[in-house]
PDB file of C-alpha atoms and ligand atoms in Angstrom:
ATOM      1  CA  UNK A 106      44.075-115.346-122.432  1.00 88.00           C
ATOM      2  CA  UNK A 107      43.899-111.920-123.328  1.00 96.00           C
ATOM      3  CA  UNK A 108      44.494-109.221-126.533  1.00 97.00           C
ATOM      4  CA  UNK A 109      46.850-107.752-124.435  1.00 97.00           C
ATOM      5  CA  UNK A 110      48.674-111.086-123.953  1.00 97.00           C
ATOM      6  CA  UNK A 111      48.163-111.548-127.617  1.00 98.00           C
ATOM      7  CA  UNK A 112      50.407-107.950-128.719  1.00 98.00           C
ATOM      8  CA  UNK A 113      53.197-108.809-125.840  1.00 98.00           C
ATOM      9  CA  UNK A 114      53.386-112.472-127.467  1.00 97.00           C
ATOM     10  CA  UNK A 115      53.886-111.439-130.682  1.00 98.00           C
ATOM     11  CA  UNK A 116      55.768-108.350-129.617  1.00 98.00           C
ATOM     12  CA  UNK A 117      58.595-110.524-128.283  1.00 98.00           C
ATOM     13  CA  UNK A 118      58.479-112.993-131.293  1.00 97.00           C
ATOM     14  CA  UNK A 119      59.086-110.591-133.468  1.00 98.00           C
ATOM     15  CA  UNK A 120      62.126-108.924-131.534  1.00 98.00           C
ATOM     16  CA  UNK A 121      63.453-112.612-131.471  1.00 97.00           C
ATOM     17  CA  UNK A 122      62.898-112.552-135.002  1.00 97.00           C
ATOM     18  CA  UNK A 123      64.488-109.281-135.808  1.00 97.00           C
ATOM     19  CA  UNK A 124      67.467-110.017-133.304  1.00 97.00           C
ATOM     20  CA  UNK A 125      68.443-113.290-134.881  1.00 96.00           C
ATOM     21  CA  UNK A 126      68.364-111.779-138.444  1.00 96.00           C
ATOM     22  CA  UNK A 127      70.405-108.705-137.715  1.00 97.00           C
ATOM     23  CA  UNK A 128      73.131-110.947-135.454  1.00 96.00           C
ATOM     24  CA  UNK A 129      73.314-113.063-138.307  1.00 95.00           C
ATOM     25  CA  UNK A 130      73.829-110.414-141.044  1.00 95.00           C
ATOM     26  CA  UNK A 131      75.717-108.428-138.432  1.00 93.00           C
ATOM     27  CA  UNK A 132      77.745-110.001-135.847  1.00 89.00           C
ATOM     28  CA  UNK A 133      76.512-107.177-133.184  1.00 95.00           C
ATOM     29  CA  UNK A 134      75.015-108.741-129.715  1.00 96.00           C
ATOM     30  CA  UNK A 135      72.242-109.143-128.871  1.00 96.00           C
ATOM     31  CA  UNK A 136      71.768-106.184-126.507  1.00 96.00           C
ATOM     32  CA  UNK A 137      73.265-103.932-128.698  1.00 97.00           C
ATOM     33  CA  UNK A 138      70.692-104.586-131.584  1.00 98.00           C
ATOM     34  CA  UNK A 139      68.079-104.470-129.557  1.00 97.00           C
ATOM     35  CA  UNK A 140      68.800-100.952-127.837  1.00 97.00           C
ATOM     36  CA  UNK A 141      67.966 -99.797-131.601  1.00 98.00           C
ATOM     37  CA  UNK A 142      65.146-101.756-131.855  1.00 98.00           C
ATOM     38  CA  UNK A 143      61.576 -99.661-132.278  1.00 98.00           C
ATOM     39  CA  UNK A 144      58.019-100.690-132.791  1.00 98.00           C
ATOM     40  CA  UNK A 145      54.998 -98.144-134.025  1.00 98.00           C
ATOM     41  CA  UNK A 146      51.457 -98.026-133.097  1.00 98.00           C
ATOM     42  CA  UNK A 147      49.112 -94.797-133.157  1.00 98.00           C
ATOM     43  CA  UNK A 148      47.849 -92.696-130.942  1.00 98.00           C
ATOM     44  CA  UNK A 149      44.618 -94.340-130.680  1.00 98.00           C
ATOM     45  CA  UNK A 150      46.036 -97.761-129.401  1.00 98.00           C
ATOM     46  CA  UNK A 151      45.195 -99.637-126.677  1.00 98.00           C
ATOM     47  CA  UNK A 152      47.615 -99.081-123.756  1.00 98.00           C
ATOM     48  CA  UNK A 153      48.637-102.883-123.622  1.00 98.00           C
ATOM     49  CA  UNK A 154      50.399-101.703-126.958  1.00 98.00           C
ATOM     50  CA  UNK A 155      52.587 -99.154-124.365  1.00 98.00           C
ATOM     51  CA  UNK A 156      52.805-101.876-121.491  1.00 98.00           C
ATOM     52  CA  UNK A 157      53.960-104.190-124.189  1.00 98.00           C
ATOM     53  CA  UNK A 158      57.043-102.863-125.421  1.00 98.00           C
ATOM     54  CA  UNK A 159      57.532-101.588-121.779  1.00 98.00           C
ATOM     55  CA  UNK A 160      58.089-105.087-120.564  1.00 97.00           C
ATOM     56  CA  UNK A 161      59.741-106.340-123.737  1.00 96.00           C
ATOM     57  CA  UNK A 162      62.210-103.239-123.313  1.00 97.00           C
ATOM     58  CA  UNK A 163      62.160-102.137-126.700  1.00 98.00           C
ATOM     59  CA  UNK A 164      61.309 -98.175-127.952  1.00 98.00           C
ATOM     60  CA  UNK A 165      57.831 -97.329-129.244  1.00 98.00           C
ATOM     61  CA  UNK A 166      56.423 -94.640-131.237  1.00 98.00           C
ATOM     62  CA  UNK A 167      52.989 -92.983-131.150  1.00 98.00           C
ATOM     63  CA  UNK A 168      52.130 -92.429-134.917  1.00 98.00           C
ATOM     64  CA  UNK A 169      49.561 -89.702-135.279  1.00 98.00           C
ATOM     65  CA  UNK A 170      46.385 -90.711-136.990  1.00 98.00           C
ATOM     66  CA  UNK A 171      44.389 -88.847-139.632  1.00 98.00           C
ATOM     67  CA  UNK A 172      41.118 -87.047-139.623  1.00 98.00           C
ATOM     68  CA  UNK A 173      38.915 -90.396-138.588  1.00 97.00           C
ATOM     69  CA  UNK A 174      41.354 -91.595-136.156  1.00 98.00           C
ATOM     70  CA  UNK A 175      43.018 -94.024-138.417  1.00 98.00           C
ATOM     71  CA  UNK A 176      46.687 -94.667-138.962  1.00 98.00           C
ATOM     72  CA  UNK A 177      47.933 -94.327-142.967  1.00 98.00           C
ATOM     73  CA  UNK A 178      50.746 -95.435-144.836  1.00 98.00           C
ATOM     74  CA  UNK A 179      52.012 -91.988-145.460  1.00 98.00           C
ATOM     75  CA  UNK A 180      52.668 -91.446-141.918  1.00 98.00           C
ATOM     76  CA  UNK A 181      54.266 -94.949-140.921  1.00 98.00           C
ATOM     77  CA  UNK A 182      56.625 -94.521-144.116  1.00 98.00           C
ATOM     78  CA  UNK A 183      57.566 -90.902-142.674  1.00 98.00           C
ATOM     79  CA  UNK A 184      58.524 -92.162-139.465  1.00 98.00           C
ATOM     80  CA  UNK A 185      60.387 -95.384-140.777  1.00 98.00           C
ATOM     81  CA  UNK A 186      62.557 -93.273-143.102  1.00 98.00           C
ATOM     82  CA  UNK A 187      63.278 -91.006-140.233  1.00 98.00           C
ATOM     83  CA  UNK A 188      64.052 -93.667-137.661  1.00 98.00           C
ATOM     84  CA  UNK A 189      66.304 -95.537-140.216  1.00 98.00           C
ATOM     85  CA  UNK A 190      68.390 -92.066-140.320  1.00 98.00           C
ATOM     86  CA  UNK A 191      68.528 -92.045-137.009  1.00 98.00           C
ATOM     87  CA  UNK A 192      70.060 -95.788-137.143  1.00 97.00           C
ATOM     88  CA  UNK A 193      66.811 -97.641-135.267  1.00 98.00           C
ATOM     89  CA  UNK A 194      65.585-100.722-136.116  1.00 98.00           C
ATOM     90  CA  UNK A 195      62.247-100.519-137.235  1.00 98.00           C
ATOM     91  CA  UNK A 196      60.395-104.308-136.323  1.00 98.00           C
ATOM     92  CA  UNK A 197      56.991-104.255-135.236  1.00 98.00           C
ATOM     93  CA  UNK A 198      53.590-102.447-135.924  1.00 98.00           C
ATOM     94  CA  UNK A 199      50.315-102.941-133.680  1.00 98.00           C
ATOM     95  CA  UNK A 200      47.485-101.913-136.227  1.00 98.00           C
ATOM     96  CA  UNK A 201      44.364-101.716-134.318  1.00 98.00           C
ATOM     97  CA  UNK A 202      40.805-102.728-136.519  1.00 98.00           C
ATOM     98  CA  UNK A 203      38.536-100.983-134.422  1.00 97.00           C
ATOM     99  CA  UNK A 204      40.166 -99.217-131.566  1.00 97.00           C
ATOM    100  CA  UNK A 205      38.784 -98.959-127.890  1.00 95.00           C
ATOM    101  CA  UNK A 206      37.999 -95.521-127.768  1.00 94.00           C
ATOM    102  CA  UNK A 207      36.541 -94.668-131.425  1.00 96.00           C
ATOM    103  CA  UNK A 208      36.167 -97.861-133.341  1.00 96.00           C
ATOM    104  CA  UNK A 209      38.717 -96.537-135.799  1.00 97.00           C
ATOM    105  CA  UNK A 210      40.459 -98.450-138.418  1.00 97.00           C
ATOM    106  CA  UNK A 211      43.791 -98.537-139.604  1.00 98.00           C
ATOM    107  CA  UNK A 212      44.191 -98.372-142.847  1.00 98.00           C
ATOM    108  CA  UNK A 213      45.761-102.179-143.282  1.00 98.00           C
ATOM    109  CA  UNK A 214      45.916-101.595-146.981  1.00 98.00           C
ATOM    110  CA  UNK A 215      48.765 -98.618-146.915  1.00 98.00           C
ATOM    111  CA  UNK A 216      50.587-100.224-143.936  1.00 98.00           C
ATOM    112  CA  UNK A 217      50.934-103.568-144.531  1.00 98.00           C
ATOM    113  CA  UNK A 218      52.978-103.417-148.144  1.00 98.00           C
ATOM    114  CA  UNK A 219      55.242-101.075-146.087  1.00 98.00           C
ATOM    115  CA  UNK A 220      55.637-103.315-143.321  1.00 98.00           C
ATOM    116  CA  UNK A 221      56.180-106.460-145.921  1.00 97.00           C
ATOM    117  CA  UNK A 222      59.087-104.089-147.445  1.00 97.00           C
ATOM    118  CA  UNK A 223      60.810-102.729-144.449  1.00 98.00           C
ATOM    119  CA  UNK A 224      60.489-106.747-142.354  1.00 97.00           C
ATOM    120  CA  UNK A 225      58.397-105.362-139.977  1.00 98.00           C
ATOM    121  CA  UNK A 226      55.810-107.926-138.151  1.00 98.00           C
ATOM    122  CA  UNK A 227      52.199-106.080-138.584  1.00 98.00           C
ATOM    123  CA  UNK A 228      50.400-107.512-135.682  1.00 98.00           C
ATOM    124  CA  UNK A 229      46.301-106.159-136.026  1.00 98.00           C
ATOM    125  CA  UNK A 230      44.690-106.086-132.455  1.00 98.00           C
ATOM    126  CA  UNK A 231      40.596-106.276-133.679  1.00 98.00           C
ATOM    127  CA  UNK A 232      40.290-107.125-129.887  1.00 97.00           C
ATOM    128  CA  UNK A 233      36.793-105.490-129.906  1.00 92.00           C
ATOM    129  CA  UNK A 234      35.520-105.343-133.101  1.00 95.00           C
ATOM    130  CA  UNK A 235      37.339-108.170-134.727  1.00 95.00           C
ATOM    131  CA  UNK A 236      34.234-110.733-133.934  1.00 95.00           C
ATOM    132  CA  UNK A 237      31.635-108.549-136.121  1.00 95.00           C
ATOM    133  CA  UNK A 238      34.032-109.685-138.841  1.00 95.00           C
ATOM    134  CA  UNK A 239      32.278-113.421-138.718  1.00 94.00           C
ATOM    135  CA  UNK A 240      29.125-111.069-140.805  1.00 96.00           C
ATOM    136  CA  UNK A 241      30.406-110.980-144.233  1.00 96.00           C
ATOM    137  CA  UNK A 242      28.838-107.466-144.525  1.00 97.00           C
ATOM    138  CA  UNK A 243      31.585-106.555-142.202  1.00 95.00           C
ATOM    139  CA  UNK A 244      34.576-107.285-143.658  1.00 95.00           C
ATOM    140  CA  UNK A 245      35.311-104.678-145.753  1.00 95.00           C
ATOM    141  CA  UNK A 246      36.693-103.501-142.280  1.00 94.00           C
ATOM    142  CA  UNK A 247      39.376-105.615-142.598  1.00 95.00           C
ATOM    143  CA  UNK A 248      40.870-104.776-145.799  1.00 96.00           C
ATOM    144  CA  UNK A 249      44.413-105.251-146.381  1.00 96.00           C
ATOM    145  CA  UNK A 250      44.042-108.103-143.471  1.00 96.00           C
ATOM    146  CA  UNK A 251      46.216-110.521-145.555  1.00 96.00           C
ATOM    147  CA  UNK A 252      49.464-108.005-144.589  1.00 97.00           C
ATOM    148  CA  UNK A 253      48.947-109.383-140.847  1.00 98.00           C
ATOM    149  CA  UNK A 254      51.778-111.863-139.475  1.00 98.00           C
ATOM    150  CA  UNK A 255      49.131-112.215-136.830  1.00 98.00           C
ATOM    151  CA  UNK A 256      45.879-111.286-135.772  1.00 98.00           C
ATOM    152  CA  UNK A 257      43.832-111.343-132.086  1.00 98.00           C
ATOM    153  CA  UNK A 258      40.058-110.403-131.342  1.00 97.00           C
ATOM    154  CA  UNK A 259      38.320-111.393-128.468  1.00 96.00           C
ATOM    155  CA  UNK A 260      35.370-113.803-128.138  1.00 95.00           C
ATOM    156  CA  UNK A 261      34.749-112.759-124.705  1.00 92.00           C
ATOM    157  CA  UNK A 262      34.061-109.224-126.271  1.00 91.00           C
ATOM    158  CA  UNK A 263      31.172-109.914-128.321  1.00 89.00           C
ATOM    159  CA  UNK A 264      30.787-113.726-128.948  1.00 92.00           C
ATOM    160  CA  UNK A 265      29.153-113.958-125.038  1.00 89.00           C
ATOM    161  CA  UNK A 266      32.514-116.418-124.291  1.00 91.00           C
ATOM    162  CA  UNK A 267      33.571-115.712-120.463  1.00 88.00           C
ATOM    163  CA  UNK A 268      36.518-113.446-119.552  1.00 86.00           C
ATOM    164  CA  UNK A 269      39.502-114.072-120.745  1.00 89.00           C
ATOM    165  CA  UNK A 270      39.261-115.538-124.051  1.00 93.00           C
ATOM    166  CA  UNK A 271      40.921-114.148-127.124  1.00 96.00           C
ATOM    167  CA  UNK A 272      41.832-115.771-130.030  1.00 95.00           C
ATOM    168  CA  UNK A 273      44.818-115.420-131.951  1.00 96.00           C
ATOM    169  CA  UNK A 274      45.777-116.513-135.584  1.00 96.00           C
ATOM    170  CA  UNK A 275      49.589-116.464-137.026  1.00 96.00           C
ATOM    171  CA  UNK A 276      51.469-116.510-140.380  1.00 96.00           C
ATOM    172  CA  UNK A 277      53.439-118.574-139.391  1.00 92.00           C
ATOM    173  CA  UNK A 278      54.036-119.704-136.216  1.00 92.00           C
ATOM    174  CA  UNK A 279      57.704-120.868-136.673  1.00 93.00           C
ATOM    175  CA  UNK A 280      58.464-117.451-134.949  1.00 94.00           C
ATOM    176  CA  UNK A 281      56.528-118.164-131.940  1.00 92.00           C
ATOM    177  CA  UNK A 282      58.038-121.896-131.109  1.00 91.00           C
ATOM    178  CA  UNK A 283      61.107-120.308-132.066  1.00 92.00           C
ATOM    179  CA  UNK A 284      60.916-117.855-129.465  1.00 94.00           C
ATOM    180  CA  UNK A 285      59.441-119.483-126.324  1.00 92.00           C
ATOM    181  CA  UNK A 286      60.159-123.464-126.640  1.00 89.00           C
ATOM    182  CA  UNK A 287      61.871-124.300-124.027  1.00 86.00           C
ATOM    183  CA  UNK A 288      63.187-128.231-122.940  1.00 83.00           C
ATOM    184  CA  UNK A 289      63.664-128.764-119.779  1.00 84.00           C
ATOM    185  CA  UNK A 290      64.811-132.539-118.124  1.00 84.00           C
ATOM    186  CA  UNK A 291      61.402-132.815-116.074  1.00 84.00           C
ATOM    187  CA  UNK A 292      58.759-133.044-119.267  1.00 81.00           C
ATOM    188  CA  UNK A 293      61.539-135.611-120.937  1.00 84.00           C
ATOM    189  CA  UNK A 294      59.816-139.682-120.195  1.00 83.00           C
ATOM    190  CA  UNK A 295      59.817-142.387-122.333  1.00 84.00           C
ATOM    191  CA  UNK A 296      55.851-141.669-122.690  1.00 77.00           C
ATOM    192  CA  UNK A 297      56.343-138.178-124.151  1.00 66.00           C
TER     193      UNK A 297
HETATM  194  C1  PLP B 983      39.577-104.428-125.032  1.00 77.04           C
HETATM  195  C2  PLP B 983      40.722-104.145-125.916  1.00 77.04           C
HETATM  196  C3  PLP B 983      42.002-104.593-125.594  1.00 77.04           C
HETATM  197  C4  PLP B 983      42.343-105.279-124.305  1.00 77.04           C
HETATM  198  O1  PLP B 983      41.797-106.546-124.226  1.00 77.04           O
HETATM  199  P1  PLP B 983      42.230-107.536-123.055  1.00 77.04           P
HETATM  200  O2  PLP B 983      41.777-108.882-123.567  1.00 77.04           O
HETATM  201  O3  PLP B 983      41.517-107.105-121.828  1.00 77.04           O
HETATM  202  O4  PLP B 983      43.719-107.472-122.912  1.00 77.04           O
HETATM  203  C5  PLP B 983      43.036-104.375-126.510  1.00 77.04           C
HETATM  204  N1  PLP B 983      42.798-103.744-127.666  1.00 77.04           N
HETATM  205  C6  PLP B 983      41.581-103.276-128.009  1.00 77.04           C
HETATM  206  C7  PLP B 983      41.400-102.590-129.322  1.00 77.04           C
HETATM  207  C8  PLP B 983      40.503-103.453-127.135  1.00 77.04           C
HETATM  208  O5  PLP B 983      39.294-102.971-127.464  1.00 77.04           O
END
């Protein structure tokens, strides 16, 4: 449906994620790990980012971006360490390629080896500008792209597709069945 849709998604995939690793290695409920739980985006997000981890109940941090409005490695690393200290969990970053107010990229390259070494899911929300990545003289945009556990632009953006269509591409998307399958006795016939 929509890039908002898209970040809550894999928002709450990745805090299932996260959860059943830390219960595992841990033994502490559920609750309890995810009161500690925080994600990161910058301060040039979109606000779906903020309604995201509202409704998935987890902490978020604003991460302040440089001089061209784009979030660096130096700065997520800063606030990892910090939150680490502070015993937080650190699970989830929402990297925007081409944010809503600027166009701004975040610099992919720097965040995603962080992200790989910390387990953090690197979701990149190219909601706007993510279909001018179809040009090939475009793509140097997306640099660092291969970091992403999953990606979302929106064809209803810029690829004339009606409102709401976004599409959205996973690593692996285990961690999505894993999170929202569900069973129930009505969908169960012989026909299935
Ligand atoms: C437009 C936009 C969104 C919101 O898209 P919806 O499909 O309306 O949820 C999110 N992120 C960015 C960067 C956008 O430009």
């Amino acid at each position: 449906t929509t890039a908002s849709d898209c970040t809550f998604v894999s928002l709450l995939a990745a805090r299932a994620e996260i959860i059943r690793k830390v219960k595992a290695s841990s033994g502490y409920e559920e609750a309890e790990i995810n009161a500690r739980l925080i994600c990161y985006c910058s301060d040039q997000a979109h606000s779906s980012v903020e309604k995201a981890s509202l409704i998935g109940l987890v902490k978020l941090r604003f991460l302040p971006s440089d001089d061209s409005l784009s979030l660096r490695g130096d700065t997520l690393r800063e606030a990892v360490d910090r939150d680490r200290e502070e015993g937080l969990i650190p699970f989830y970053l929402c990297a925007t390629l081409g944010t809503t107010g600027a166009c701004a990229f975040d610099n992919l390259k720097e965040l995603g080896p962080i992200c790989k070494e910390e387990g953090i899911w690197m979701h990149v929300d190219a909601a706007y500008a993510g279909s001018a990545f179809i040009c090939p003289e475009f793509r140097k945009y997306m640099a660092g792209v291969e970091h992403a556990q999953s990606f979302a632009f929106n064809p209803s953006k810029w690829l004339m597709v009606h409102f709401d269509c976004s599409g959205m591409w996973l690593k692996n998307s285990g961690a999505l069945h894993r999170t929202f399958n569900v069973d129930p006795l009505y969908l169960k016939h012989e026909n299935t």
